[in-house]
Amino acid sequence: MPTPRVKIPGTAAKGEVFEIKATIDHDMESGQRKNKEGKPIPRKIINKFVVTYAGNEVFSADWHGAISANPYISFFLTATESGPIELKWMDDDGSVYTAGGAITVS
Amino acid sequence: MKTTVSRRTVLAGIGAAGAAAALAPRVALADKAAADEYLGKLTGGTAAQDGKVKLKLPQIAENGNTVQFTVTVDSPMTPENYVKTIHIVAEGNPAPGVASFHFTPTGKPEVTMRMRLSKTQDVRAVAMLSDGSVWQGSQEVKVTIGGCGG
Amino acid sequence: MKKSILAAAGATALAAALGGPVLADPPFDPKDPKFAAYISGDKRSGYTFAEPETRGMQDDDFTNPGFLWVEKGQKLWSKADGSANKACQDCHGKAEDNMKGVGASYPRYDVRAQKVVNLEQRINMCRVDHMGAPEWKYESDPLLSMTTFVRHQSKGMPVTVQVDGPAAPYFEAGRRFYYERRGLNDLACKHCHEDLWGMHMRTELLSQGQANGFPTYRLKWQKLGSLHRRLAGCNEEIRAEPYPLGSPEYTNLELFLAWRAQGLTVETPAVRK
């Protein structure tokens, strides 16, 4: 079971642009590799990443087999209100991994 | 003195010269065409203009398995004028698609991630803006066949 | 010696003749203060041979993917296991306090085992003897995580190992291994990493092969791995039969490499190409 690491600032001034960094341990098996017997190794990647802030979807990404293992991402949001920030990683096998935090906006 | 030219020598010669002179450019063109076709589907065929998009990549990637990139777009990110989507495309990979990022009018249009590049190639970033315009930027990355030792 | 220099020169010449791209080495200035923590006298950490992007990845504890394993190890530290239902924490307390400096002193002679053991083997001894738990397989995720977590507590501390007394024969065996030619390429460790570091093997910039950053996250592996995995890779590269991970041969060599790196500080988890 992958364990995400997330870095969200605890506080921000209203209107401030802040950075979120996130990473998760995952092989991101691309589907392009072959095993020792020469058979293709089936693809198993995280194909979607979704971020909600105070209940609204604010950022998302589609990932393909070219994203490196243990995907790392950094992106930016504007502090509009205090509330939870939730990050979701969707796996090819249907699993969903979640992590997050909360930001206090003053 | 008798000169013998073996079949193997001739083939080797053709192989080397052929690969260098004839084959390589054709492969490069195919890469670009595949990337264009892939992007065409994503952008609905709108031609991309050069500008607004910056792609930061190492000029030399020590290993193609993990190449960090940062993409930025010149945009105020207001509800009236913002970046809706950025597509990242690796022209020389077996499959051109790397990632698509979907934005709302918040923060700034800047994303950093790490990608796999199978060889030296051009990487392209294409941004679709809320006004319907499409912009692109690209950079070449030299991928060294690096990392001694299994 | 002469032969290997010729071989290396040949490789460089061949690359140039074939018109391969001539790439500049990563920037390095020994007087630049940002490298001070990665140099000791003539000794240079692999960090100083890396591209700026790779260094940057290591510099920040969050962007350094090796920390995924540090965190996994931290979770395991307090997790009870085995028939004794004990966790590492039950005997050793807070790793941040009590494991400080421990990782910097391994491999070391262990009185109970009556031989030199490395950190991985010491962790497994704890599991078997005190927790009643099975050994973790070498290079398995939990063993890598725990080893990385424990050695990380010594980050920034100089590597310091004991090589005399009961450790002497193991150290000598490690030294012999380092200077012994092996494999179809007939090369010893020292040819690349003592005689020719700073030169190129094809496009590869040869480093001093310092081991102070292991377990290390390698871009090539796209994961964290042990020093023994790296040594096996090195041996395969020179077409020698690799020894099993955790074998006495590699453990002795690890002791020699730790002695050789003395003065450099623990970087675990380092990031390398």
Short mmCIF file of N, CA, C and O in Angstrom, two decimals, chain C residues 149-225:
data_model
loop_
_atom_site.label_atom_id
_atom_site.label_comp_id
_atom_site.label_asym_id
_atom_site.label_seq_id
_atom_site.Cartn_x
_atom_site.Cartn_y
_atom_site.Cartn_z
N PHE C 149 16.42 4.28 7.34
CA PHE C 149 15.96 5.08 8.48
C PHE C 149 17.04 5.17 9.55
O PHE C 149 17.33 6.26 10.07
N VAL C 150 17.66 4.04 9.87
CA VAL C 150 18.68 4.04 10.93
C VAL C 150 19.92 4.82 10.48
O VAL C 150 20.42 5.67 11.21
N ARG C 151 20.39 4.56 9.26
CA ARG C 151 21.60 5.27 8.84
C ARG C 151 21.34 6.77 8.68
O ARG C 151 22.23 7.59 8.91
N HIS C 152 20.12 7.11 8.30
CA HIS C 152 19.78 8.52 8.12
C HIS C 152 19.94 9.31 9.43
O HIS C 152 20.21 10.52 9.40
N GLN C 153 19.81 8.62 10.58
CA GLN C 153 19.98 9.32 11.87
C GLN C 153 21.42 9.82 12.03
O GLN C 153 21.71 10.62 12.92
N SER C 154 22.35 9.31 11.22
CA SER C 154 23.75 9.75 11.28
C SER C 154 24.09 10.73 10.17
O SER C 154 25.27 11.04 9.93
N LYS C 155 23.07 11.22 9.47
CA LYS C 155 23.35 12.12 8.34
C LYS C 155 24.17 13.32 8.82
O LYS C 155 23.87 13.92 9.85
N GLY C 156 25.22 13.62 8.06
CA GLY C 156 26.08 14.75 8.40
C GLY C 156 27.22 14.38 9.32
O GLY C 156 28.14 15.18 9.53
N MET C 157 27.19 13.16 9.87
CA MET C 157 28.28 12.73 10.75
C MET C 157 29.33 11.98 9.93
O MET C 157 29.00 11.26 9.00
N PRO C 158 30.62 12.16 10.28
CA PRO C 158 31.64 11.49 9.48
C PRO C 158 31.61 9.97 9.64
O PRO C 158 31.36 9.45 10.72
N VAL C 159 31.84 9.28 8.53
CA VAL C 159 31.96 7.82 8.55
C VAL C 159 33.18 7.46 9.38
O VAL C 159 34.27 8.00 9.16
N THR C 160 33.01 6.61 10.38
CA THR C 160 34.11 6.22 11.27
C THR C 160 33.99 4.74 11.59
O THR C 160 33.08 4.34 12.32
N VAL C 161 34.87 3.92 11.06
CA VAL C 161 34.77 2.48 11.34
C VAL C 161 36.05 1.97 11.99
O VAL C 161 37.15 2.51 11.78
N GLN C 162 35.87 0.90 12.76
CA GLN C 162 37.03 0.27 13.39
C GLN C 162 37.56 -0.81 12.46
O GLN C 162 36.80 -1.68 12.02
N VAL C 163 38.85 -0.75 12.15
CA VAL C 163 39.41 -1.73 11.21
C VAL C 163 40.54 -2.52 11.84
O VAL C 163 41.14 -3.38 11.19
N ASP C 164 40.86 -2.24 13.11
CA ASP C 164 41.93 -3.02 13.76
C ASP C 164 41.31 -4.03 14.73
O ASP C 164 40.09 -4.21 14.76
N GLY C 165 42.13 -4.67 15.53
CA GLY C 165 41.63 -5.65 16.49
C GLY C 165 40.91 -6.78 15.77
O GLY C 165 41.36 -7.22 14.70
N PRO C 166 39.77 -7.19 16.31
CA PRO C 166 39.07 -8.33 15.71
C PRO C 166 38.56 -8.04 14.30
O PRO C 166 38.28 -8.98 13.54
N ALA C 167 38.44 -6.77 13.92
CA ALA C 167 37.94 -6.44 12.58
C ALA C 167 39.03 -6.55 11.52
O ALA C 167 38.73 -6.59 10.31
N ALA C 168 40.29 -6.62 11.97
CA ALA C 168 41.43 -6.55 11.03
C ALA C 168 41.36 -7.57 9.88
O ALA C 168 41.52 -7.19 8.71
N PRO C 169 41.14 -8.87 10.19
CA PRO C 169 41.13 -9.82 9.07
C PRO C 169 40.03 -9.54 8.04
O PRO C 169 40.23 -9.76 6.83
N TYR C 170 38.90 -9.04 8.50
CA TYR C 170 37.79 -8.73 7.59
C TYR C 170 38.14 -7.53 6.72
O TYR C 170 37.87 -7.49 5.52
N PHE C 171 38.78 -6.56 7.36
CA PHE C 171 39.21 -5.36 6.65
C PHE C 171 40.25 -5.74 5.58
O PHE C 171 40.16 -5.28 4.43
N GLU C 172 41.20 -6.61 5.96
CA GLU C 172 42.23 -7.02 4.99
C GLU C 172 41.61 -7.76 3.82
O GLU C 172 42.02 -7.58 2.67
N ALA C 173 40.61 -8.60 4.11
CA ALA C 173 39.94 -9.33 3.03
C ALA C 173 39.22 -8.34 2.10
O ALA C 173 39.25 -8.50 0.87
N GLY C 174 38.63 -7.31 2.67
CA GLY C 174 37.96 -6.29 1.87
C GLY C 174 38.94 -5.53 1.01
O GLY C 174 38.68 -5.24 -0.16
N ARG C 175 40.10 -5.22 1.60
CA ARG C 175 41.13 -4.50 0.86
C ARG C 175 41.62 -5.34 -0.32
O ARG C 175 41.80 -4.83 -1.43
N ARG C 176 41.84 -6.64 -0.05
CA ARG C 176 42.30 -7.53 -1.13
C ARG C 176 41.30 -7.54 -2.27
O ARG C 176 41.65 -7.47 -3.43
N PHE C 177 40.03 -7.64 -1.93
CA PHE C 177 38.97 -7.67 -2.94
C PHE C 177 39.07 -6.41 -3.81
O PHE C 177 38.97 -6.47 -5.04
N TYR C 178 39.30 -5.28 -3.19
CA TYR C 178 39.30 -3.99 -3.87
C TYR C 178 40.42 -3.90 -4.91
O TYR C 178 40.27 -3.26 -5.95
N TYR C 179 41.55 -4.54 -4.58
CA TYR C 179 42.72 -4.42 -5.48
C TYR C 179 42.89 -5.63 -6.41
O TYR C 179 43.85 -5.69 -7.17
N GLU C 180 41.98 -6.58 -6.35
CA GLU C 180 42.09 -7.81 -7.11
C GLU C 180 41.39 -7.66 -8.46
O GLU C 180 40.23 -7.25 -8.50
N ARG C 181 42.09 -8.03 -9.53
CA ARG C 181 41.43 -8.02 -10.84
C ARG C 181 40.40 -9.14 -10.90
O ARG C 181 40.62 -10.22 -10.34
N ARG C 182 39.31 -8.90 -11.59
CA ARG C 182 38.29 -9.94 -11.72
C ARG C 182 37.48 -9.75 -13.00
O ARG C 182 37.49 -8.68 -13.60
N GLY C 183 36.80 -10.84 -13.41
CA GLY C 183 35.88 -10.75 -14.54
C GLY C 183 36.58 -10.76 -15.89
O GLY C 183 37.81 -10.69 -15.99
N LEU C 184 35.78 -10.84 -16.94
CA LEU C 184 36.32 -10.89 -18.30
C LEU C 184 37.07 -9.60 -18.64
O LEU C 184 38.01 -9.61 -19.42
N ASN C 185 36.68 -8.50 -18.06
CA ASN C 185 37.37 -7.24 -18.32
C ASN C 185 38.65 -7.09 -17.49
O ASN C 185 39.40 -6.15 -17.69
N ASP C 186 38.83 -8.03 -16.57
CA ASP C 186 40.08 -8.09 -15.80
C ASP C 186 40.37 -6.77 -15.07
O ASP C 186 41.49 -6.27 -15.12
N LEU C 187 39.36 -6.24 -14.43
CA LEU C 187 39.52 -4.97 -13.74
C LEU C 187 39.29 -5.14 -12.24
O LEU C 187 38.46 -5.94 -11.82
N ALA C 188 40.02 -4.36 -11.47
CA ALA C 188 39.77 -4.29 -10.03
C ALA C 188 38.99 -3.00 -9.75
O ALA C 188 38.98 -2.08 -10.58
N CYS C 189 38.38 -2.93 -8.57
CA CYS C 189 37.64 -1.72 -8.19
C CYS C 189 38.54 -0.50 -8.37
O CYS C 189 38.12 0.55 -8.83
N LYS C 190 39.80 -0.68 -7.94
CA LYS C 190 40.71 0.46 -7.88
C LYS C 190 41.03 1.06 -9.26
O LYS C 190 41.38 2.23 -9.35
N HIS C 191 40.90 0.26 -10.31
CA HIS C 191 41.24 0.80 -11.63
C HIS C 191 40.34 1.98 -11.99
O HIS C 191 40.81 3.02 -12.42
N CYS C 192 39.03 1.79 -11.81
CA CYS C 192 38.11 2.89 -12.13
C CYS C 192 38.10 3.95 -11.03
O CYS C 192 38.09 5.14 -11.32
N HIS C 193 38.06 3.51 -9.78
CA HIS C 193 37.69 4.44 -8.71
C HIS C 193 38.87 5.02 -7.94
O HIS C 193 38.68 5.92 -7.13
N GLU C 194 40.08 4.50 -8.17
CA GLU C 194 41.25 5.08 -7.51
C GLU C 194 42.18 5.69 -8.55
O GLU C 194 42.64 6.81 -8.40
N ASP C 195 42.43 4.92 -9.65
CA ASP C 195 43.38 5.40 -10.65
C ASP C 195 42.75 6.35 -11.66
O ASP C 195 43.42 7.25 -12.16
N LEU C 196 41.51 6.12 -12.01
CA LEU C 196 40.95 6.82 -13.17
C LEU C 196 39.74 7.69 -12.87
O LEU C 196 39.07 8.15 -13.79
N TRP C 197 39.45 7.93 -11.60
CA TRP C 197 38.27 8.76 -11.34
C TRP C 197 38.47 10.14 -11.94
O TRP C 197 39.60 10.63 -12.02
N GLY C 198 37.37 10.72 -12.38
CA GLY C 198 37.46 12.02 -13.06
C GLY C 198 37.62 11.85 -14.57
O GLY C 198 37.44 12.81 -15.31
N MET C 199 37.97 10.62 -15.01
CA MET C 199 38.05 10.35 -16.45
C MET C 199 36.74 9.71 -16.89
O MET C 199 35.82 9.51 -16.10
N HIS C 200 36.67 9.39 -18.19
CA HIS C 200 35.40 8.88 -18.71
C HIS C 200 35.51 7.46 -19.22
O HIS C 200 36.50 7.08 -19.84
N MET C 201 34.48 6.70 -18.95
CA MET C 201 34.30 5.39 -19.56
C MET C 201 33.11 5.56 -20.47
O MET C 201 31.98 5.67 -19.97
N ARG C 202 33.35 5.65 -21.77
CA ARG C 202 32.31 6.09 -22.71
C ARG C 202 31.75 7.43 -22.20
O ARG C 202 32.52 8.33 -21.91
N THR C 203 30.43 7.56 -22.01
CA THR C 203 29.93 8.85 -21.54
C THR C 203 29.95 8.94 -20.02
O THR C 203 29.56 9.95 -19.44
N GLU C 204 30.39 7.87 -19.38
CA GLU C 204 30.31 7.80 -17.93
C GLU C 204 31.48 8.52 -17.28
O GLU C 204 32.64 8.20 -17.53
N LEU C 205 31.17 9.50 -16.43
CA LEU C 205 32.19 10.16 -15.64
C LEU C 205 32.46 9.28 -14.42
O LEU C 205 31.57 9.01 -13.64
N LEU C 206 33.71 8.81 -14.29
CA LEU C 206 34.02 7.90 -13.19
C LEU C 206 34.18 8.67 -11.90
O LEU C 206 34.94 9.62 -11.81
N SER C 207 33.44 8.23 -10.88
CA SER C 207 33.55 8.86 -9.56
C SER C 207 34.54 8.08 -8.73
O SER C 207 35.10 7.08 -9.18
N GLN C 208 34.75 8.54 -7.50
CA GLN C 208 35.65 7.81 -6.61
C GLN C 208 34.98 6.57 -6.02
O GLN C 208 35.63 5.81 -5.29
N GLY C 209 33.73 6.37 -6.32
CA GLY C 209 33.04 5.19 -5.80
C GLY C 209 32.92 5.21 -4.29
O GLY C 209 33.03 4.17 -3.65
N GLN C 210 32.69 6.39 -3.73
CA GLN C 210 32.54 6.49 -2.28
C GLN C 210 31.14 6.00 -1.89
O GLN C 210 30.16 6.28 -2.56
N ALA C 211 31.08 5.28 -0.75
CA ALA C 211 29.85 4.59 -0.39
C ALA C 211 29.06 5.29 0.71
O ALA C 211 28.15 4.70 1.28
N ASN C 212 29.41 6.56 1.01
CA ASN C 212 28.83 7.22 2.18
C ASN C 212 27.36 7.61 2.04
O ASN C 212 26.77 8.08 3.00
N GLY C 213 26.77 7.44 0.86
CA GLY C 213 25.38 7.83 0.68
C GLY C 213 24.40 6.68 0.65
O GLY C 213 23.21 6.87 0.43
N PHE C 214 24.88 5.45 0.89
CA PHE C 214 24.00 4.29 0.77
C PHE C 214 23.22 4.03 2.05
O PHE C 214 23.72 4.37 3.13
N PRO C 215 22.06 3.37 1.97
CA PRO C 215 21.29 3.10 0.75
C PRO C 215 20.98 4.39 -0.01
O PRO C 215 20.71 5.41 0.59
N THR C 216 21.02 4.28 -1.33
CA THR C 216 20.92 5.43 -2.22
C THR C 216 19.74 5.27 -3.17
O THR C 216 19.46 4.15 -3.61
N TYR C 217 19.08 6.40 -3.45
CA TYR C 217 18.05 6.39 -4.50
C TYR C 217 18.75 6.60 -5.83
O TYR C 217 19.38 7.63 -6.03
N ARG C 218 18.65 5.62 -6.74
CA ARG C 218 19.28 5.80 -8.05
C ARG C 218 18.21 6.07 -9.11
O ARG C 218 17.21 5.35 -9.21
N LEU C 219 18.48 7.09 -9.92
CA LEU C 219 17.55 7.44 -10.99
C LEU C 219 17.38 6.25 -11.93
O LEU C 219 16.31 5.99 -12.44
N LYS C 220 18.47 5.53 -12.14
CA LYS C 220 18.44 4.38 -13.04
C LYS C 220 17.53 3.29 -12.50
O LYS C 220 16.76 2.70 -13.25
N TRP C 221 17.63 3.02 -11.20
CA TRP C 221 16.78 1.97 -10.59
C TRP C 221 15.35 2.46 -10.40
O TRP C 221 14.45 1.65 -10.24
N GLN C 222 15.17 3.78 -10.33
CA GLN C 222 13.90 4.39 -9.96
C GLN C 222 13.44 3.89 -8.61
O GLN C 222 12.24 3.76 -8.34
N LYS C 223 14.40 3.53 -7.79
CA LYS C 223 14.08 3.19 -6.41
C LYS C 223 15.35 3.24 -5.58
O LYS C 223 16.43 3.47 -6.10
N LEU C 224 15.15 3.00 -4.29
CA LEU C 224 16.28 3.00 -3.38
C LEU C 224 16.92 1.61 -3.38
O LEU C 224 16.22 0.61 -3.53
N GLY C 225 18.23 1.55 -3.22
CA GLY C 225 18.88 0.24 -3.20
C GLY C 225 20.09 0.23 -2.29
O GLY C 225 20.60 1.28 -1.88
#
